[in-house]
mmCIF file of C-alpha atoms and ligand atoms in Angstrom:
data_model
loop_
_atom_site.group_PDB
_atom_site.id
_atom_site.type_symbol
_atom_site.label_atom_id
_atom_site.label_comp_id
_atom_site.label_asym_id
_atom_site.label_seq_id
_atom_site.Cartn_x
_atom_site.Cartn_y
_atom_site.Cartn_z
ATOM 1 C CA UNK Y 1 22.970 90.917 -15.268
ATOM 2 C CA UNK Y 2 25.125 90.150 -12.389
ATOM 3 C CA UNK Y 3 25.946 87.149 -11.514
ATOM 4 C CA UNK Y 4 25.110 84.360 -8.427
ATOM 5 C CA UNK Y 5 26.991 82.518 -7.292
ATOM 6 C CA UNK Y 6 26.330 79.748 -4.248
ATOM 7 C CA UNK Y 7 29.194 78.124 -2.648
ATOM 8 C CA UNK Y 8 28.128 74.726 -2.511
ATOM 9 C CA UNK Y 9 31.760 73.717 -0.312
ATOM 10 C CA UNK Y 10 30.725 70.770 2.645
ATOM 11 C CA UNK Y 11 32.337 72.701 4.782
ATOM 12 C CA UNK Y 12 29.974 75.637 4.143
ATOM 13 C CA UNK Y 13 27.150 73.614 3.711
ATOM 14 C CA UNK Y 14 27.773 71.339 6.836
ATOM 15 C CA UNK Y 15 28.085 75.116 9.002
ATOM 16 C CA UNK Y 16 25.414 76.496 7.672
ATOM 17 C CA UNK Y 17 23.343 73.550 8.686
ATOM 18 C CA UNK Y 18 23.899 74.444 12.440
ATOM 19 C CA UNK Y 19 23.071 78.121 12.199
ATOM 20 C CA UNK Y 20 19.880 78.098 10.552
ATOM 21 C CA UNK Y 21 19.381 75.197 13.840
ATOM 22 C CA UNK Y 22 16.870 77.197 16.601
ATOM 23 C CA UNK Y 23 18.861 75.079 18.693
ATOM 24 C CA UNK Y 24 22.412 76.604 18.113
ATOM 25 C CA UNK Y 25 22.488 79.552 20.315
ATOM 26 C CA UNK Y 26 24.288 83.427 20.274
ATOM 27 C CA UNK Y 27 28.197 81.832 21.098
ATOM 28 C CA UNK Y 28 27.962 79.114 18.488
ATOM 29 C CA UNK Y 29 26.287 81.441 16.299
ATOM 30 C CA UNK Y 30 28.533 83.816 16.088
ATOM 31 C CA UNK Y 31 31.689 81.361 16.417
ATOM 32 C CA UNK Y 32 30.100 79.571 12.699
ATOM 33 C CA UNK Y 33 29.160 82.608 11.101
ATOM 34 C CA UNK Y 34 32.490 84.249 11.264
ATOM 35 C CA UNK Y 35 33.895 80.672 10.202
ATOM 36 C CA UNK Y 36 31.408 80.693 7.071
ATOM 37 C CA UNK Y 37 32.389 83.862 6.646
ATOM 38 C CA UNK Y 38 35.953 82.936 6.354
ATOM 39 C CA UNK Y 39 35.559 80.357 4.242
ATOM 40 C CA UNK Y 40 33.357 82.406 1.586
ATOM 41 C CA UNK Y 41 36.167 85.001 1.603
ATOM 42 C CA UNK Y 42 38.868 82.543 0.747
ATOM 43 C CA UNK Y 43 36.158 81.570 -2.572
ATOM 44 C CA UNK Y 44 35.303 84.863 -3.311
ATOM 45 C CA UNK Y 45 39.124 86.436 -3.588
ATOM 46 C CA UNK Y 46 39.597 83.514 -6.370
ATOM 47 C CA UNK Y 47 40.278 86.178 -8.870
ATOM 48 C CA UNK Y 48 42.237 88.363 -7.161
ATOM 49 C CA UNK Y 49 45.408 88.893 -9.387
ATOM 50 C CA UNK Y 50 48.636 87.486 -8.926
ATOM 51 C CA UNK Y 51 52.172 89.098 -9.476
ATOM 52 C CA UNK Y 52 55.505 87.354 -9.453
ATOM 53 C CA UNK Y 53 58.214 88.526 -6.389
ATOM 54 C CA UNK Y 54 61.776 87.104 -5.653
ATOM 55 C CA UNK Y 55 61.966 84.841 -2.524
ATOM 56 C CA UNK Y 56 65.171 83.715 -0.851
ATOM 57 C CA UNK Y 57 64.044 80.195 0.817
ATOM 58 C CA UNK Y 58 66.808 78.850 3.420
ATOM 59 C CA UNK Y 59 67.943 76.449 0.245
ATOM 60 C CA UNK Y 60 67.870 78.996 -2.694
ATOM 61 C CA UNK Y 61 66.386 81.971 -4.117
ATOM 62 C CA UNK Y 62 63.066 81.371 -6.421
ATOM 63 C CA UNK Y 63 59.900 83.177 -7.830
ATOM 64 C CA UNK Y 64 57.017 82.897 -6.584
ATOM 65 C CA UNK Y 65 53.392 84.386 -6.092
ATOM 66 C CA UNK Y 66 51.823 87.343 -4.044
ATOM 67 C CA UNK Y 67 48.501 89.231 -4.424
ATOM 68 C CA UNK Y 68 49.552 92.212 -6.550
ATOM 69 C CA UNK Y 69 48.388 94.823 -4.958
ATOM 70 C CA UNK Y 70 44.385 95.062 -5.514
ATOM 71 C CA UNK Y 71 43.072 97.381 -2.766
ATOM 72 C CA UNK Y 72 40.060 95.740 -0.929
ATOM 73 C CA UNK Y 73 37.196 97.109 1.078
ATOM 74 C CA UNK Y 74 34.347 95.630 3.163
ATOM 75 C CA UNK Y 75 30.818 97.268 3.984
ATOM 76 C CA UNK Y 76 28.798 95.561 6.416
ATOM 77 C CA UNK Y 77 25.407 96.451 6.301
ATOM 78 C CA UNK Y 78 24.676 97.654 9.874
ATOM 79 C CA UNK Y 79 24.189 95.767 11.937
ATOM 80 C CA UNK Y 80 24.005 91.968 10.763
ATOM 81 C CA UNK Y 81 26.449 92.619 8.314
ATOM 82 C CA UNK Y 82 28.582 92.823 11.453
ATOM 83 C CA UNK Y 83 28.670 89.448 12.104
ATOM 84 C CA UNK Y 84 30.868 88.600 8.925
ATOM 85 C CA UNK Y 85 33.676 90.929 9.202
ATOM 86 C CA UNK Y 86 35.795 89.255 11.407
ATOM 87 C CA UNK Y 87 35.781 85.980 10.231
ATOM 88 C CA UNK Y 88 36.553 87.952 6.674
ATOM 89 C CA UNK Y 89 39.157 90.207 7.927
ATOM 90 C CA UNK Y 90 40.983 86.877 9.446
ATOM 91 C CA UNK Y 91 41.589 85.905 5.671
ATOM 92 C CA UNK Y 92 42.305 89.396 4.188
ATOM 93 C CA UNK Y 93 43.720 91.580 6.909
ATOM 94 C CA UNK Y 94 44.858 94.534 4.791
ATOM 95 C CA UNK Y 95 41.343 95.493 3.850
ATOM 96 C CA UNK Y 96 39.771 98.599 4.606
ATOM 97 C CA UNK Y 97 36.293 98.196 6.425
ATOM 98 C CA UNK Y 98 33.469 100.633 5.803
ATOM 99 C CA UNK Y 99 29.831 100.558 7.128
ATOM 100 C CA UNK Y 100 26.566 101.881 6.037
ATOM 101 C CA UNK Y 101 23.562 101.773 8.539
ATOM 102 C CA UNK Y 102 19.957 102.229 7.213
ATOM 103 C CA UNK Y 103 16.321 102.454 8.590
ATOM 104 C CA UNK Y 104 13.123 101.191 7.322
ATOM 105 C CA UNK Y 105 10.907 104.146 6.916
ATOM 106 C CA UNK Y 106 7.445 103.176 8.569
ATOM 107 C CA UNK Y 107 5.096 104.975 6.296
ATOM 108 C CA UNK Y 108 7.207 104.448 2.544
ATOM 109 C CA UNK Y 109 9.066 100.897 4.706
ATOM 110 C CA UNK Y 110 12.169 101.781 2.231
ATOM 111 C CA UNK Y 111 15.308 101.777 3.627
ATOM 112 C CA UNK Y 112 16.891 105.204 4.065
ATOM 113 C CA UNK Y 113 20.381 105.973 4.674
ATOM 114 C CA UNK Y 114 21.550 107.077 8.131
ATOM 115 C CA UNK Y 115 25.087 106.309 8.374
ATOM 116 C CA UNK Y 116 27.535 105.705 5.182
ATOM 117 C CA UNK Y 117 31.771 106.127 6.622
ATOM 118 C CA UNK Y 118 33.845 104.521 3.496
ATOM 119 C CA UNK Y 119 37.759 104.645 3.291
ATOM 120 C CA UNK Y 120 39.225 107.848 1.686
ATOM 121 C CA UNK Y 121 40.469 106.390 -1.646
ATOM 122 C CA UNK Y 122 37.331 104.581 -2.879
ATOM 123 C CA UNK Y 123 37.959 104.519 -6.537
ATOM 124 C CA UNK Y 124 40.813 102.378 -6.302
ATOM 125 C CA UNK Y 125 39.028 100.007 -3.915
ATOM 126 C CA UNK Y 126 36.906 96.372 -4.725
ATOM 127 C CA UNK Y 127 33.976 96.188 -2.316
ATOM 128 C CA UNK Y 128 32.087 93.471 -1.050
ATOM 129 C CA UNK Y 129 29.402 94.718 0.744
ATOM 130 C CA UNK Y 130 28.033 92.439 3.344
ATOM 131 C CA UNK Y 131 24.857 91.210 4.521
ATOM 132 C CA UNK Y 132 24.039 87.976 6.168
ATOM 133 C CA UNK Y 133 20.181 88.256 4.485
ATOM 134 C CA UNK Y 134 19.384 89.301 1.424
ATOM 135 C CA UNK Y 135 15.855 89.239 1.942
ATOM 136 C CA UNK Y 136 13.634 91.821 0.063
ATOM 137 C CA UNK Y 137 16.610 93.589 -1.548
ATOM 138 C CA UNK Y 138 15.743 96.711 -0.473
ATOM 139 C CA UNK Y 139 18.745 97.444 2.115
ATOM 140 C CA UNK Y 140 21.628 95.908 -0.019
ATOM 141 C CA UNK Y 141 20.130 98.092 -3.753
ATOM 142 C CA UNK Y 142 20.193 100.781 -1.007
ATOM 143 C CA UNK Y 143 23.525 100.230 0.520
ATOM 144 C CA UNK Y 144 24.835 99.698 -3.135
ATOM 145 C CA UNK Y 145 23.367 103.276 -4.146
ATOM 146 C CA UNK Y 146 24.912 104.702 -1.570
ATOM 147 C CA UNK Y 147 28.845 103.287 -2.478
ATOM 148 C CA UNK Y 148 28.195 104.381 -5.956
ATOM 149 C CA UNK Y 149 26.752 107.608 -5.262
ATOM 150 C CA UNK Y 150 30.297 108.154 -3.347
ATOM 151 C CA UNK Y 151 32.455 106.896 -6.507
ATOM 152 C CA UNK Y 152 32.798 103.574 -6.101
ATOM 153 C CA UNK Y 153 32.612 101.309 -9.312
ATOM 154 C CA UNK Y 154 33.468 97.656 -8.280
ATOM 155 C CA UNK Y 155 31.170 96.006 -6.110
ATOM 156 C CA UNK Y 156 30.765 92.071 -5.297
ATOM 157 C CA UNK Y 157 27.462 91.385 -2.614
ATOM 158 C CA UNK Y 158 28.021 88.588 -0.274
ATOM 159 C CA UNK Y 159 25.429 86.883 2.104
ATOM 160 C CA UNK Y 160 24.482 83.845 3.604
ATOM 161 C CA UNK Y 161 20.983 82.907 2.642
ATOM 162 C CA UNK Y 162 19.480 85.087 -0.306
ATOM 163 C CA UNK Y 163 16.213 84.643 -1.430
ATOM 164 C CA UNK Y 164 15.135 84.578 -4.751
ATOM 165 C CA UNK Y 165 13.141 88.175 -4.015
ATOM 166 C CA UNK Y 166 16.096 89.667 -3.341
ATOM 167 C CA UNK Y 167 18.415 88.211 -5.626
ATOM 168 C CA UNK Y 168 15.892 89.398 -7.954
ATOM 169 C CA UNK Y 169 15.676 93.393 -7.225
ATOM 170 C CA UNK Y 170 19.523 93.314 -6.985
ATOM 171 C CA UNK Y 171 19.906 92.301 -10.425
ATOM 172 C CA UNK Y 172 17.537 94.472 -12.219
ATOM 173 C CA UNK Y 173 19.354 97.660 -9.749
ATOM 174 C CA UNK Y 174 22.454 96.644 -9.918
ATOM 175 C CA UNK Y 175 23.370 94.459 -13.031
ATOM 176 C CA UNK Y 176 27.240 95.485 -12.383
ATOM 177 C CA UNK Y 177 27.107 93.622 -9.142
ATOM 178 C CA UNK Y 178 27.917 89.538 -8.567
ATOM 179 C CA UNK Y 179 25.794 88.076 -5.708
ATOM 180 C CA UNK Y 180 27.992 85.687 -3.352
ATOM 181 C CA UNK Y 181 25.928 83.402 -1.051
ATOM 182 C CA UNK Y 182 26.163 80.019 0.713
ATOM 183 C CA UNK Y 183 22.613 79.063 -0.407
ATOM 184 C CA UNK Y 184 19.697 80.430 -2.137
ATOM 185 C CA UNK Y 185 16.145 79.629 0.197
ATOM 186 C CA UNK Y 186 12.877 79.331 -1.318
ATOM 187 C CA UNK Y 187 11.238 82.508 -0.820
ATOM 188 C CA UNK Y 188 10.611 85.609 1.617
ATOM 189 C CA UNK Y 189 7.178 84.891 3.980
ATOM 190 C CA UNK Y 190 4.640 87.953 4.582
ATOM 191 C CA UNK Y 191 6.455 89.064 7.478
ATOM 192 C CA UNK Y 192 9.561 89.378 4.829
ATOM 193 C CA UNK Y 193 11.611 86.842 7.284
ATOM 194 C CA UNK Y 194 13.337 84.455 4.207
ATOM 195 C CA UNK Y 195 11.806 80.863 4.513
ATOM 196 C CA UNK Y 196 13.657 78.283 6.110
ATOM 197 C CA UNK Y 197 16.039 81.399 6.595
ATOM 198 C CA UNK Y 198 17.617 81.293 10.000
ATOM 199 C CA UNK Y 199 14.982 83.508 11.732
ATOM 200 C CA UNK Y 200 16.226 87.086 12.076
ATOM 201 C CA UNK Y 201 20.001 87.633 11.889
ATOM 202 C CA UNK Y 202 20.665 90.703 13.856
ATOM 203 C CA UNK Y 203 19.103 88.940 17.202
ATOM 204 C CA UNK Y 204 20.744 85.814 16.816
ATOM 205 C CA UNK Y 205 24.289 87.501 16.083
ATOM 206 C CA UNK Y 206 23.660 89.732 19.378
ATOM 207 C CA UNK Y 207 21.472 88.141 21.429
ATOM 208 C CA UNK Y 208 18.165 90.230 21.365
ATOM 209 C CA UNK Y 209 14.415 89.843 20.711
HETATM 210 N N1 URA K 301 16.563 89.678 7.863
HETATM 211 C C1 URA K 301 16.824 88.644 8.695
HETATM 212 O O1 URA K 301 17.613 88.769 9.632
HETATM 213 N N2 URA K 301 16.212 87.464 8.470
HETATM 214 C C2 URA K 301 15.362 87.278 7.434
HETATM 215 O O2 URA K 301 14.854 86.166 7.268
HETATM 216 C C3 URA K 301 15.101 88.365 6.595
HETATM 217 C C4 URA K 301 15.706 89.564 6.830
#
């Protein structure tokens, strides 16, 4: 069963705050997502392994700490997933960024794949694939179907607001994958908009109705 984790920081909490706010419009929502963003990807790449290297400091030459080597990759999911990269890429700049768009198919209303581009060496990659909602599910155990039916094996999920719904259906699809979000709301309303949520992501990353 994967695990969830919510990153309780007051620095993510106290950000958060202002974007699910009506009131905070497209600039300062995109300006506090990629600085949640940020700060998730500095919790999440907790476990990234260390290796030692020789430094020579201007005093004397020591031994001390890089990342050894672990290949990273992001997916957004398109196009809210978007709104994350940035502020993630800011942290880890030598990862690789993939993206996977999907539609919602009006008569089945499952997502279905339209766009998948991953880089070339996959297996040797961690993903986190990115979402700002995880609402129903449906588009991340999608997007995640998608990554492994292309060979890849390690996969982290990070959003902002999950609801329990969704955290839900990506367990019981995808046991193999750890959920990462800044809180967990308390449940999807009939229009499948998470409630409080933040209203719908996509428009208030870019703007439209
Ligand atoms: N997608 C959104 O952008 N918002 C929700 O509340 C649910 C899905």
């Amino acid at each position: 069963m994967g695990r969830v984790y919510v990153f309780d920081h007051p620095l993510i909490q106290h950000k958060l705050t202002y974007i699910r706010d009506v009131n905070t419009g497209t600039k300062d929502f995109r300006e506090l997502t990629d600085e949640v963003a940020a700060l998730m990807a500095f919790e999440i790449t907790r476990d990234l392994p260390l290796e030692d290297v020789k430094v020579q400091t201007p005093i004397m030459e020591t031994t001390s700490k890089v990342i050894s080597g672990k290949k990273l990759g992001l997916v957004p999911i398109l196009r809210a997933g978007l709104g994350m990269v940035d502020g993630i890429l800011k942290l880890i700049p030598a990862a690789k960024v993939g993206h996977v768009g999907l539609y919602r198919d009006p008569e089945t209303l499952k997502p279905v794949e339209y766009y998948v581009k991953l880089p070339a060496d996959v297996e040797e990659r961690e993903f986190i694939v990115i979402d700002p909602m995880l609402a129903t599910g449906g588009s991340a155990v999608e997007a995640i179907n998608s990554l492994k039916n292309r060979g890849v094996k390690n996969i982290k999920m990070m959003c902002l607001i999950a609801a329990p719904e969704g955290v839900s259906l990506l367990q019981e699809a995808h046991p193999d994958v750890d959920i990462y979000i800044a809180a967990l709301d308390e449940k999807l309303n009939e229009k499948g908009y998470i409630i409080p949520g933040l209203g719908d992501a996509g428009d208030r990353l870019f703007g439209t109705k």
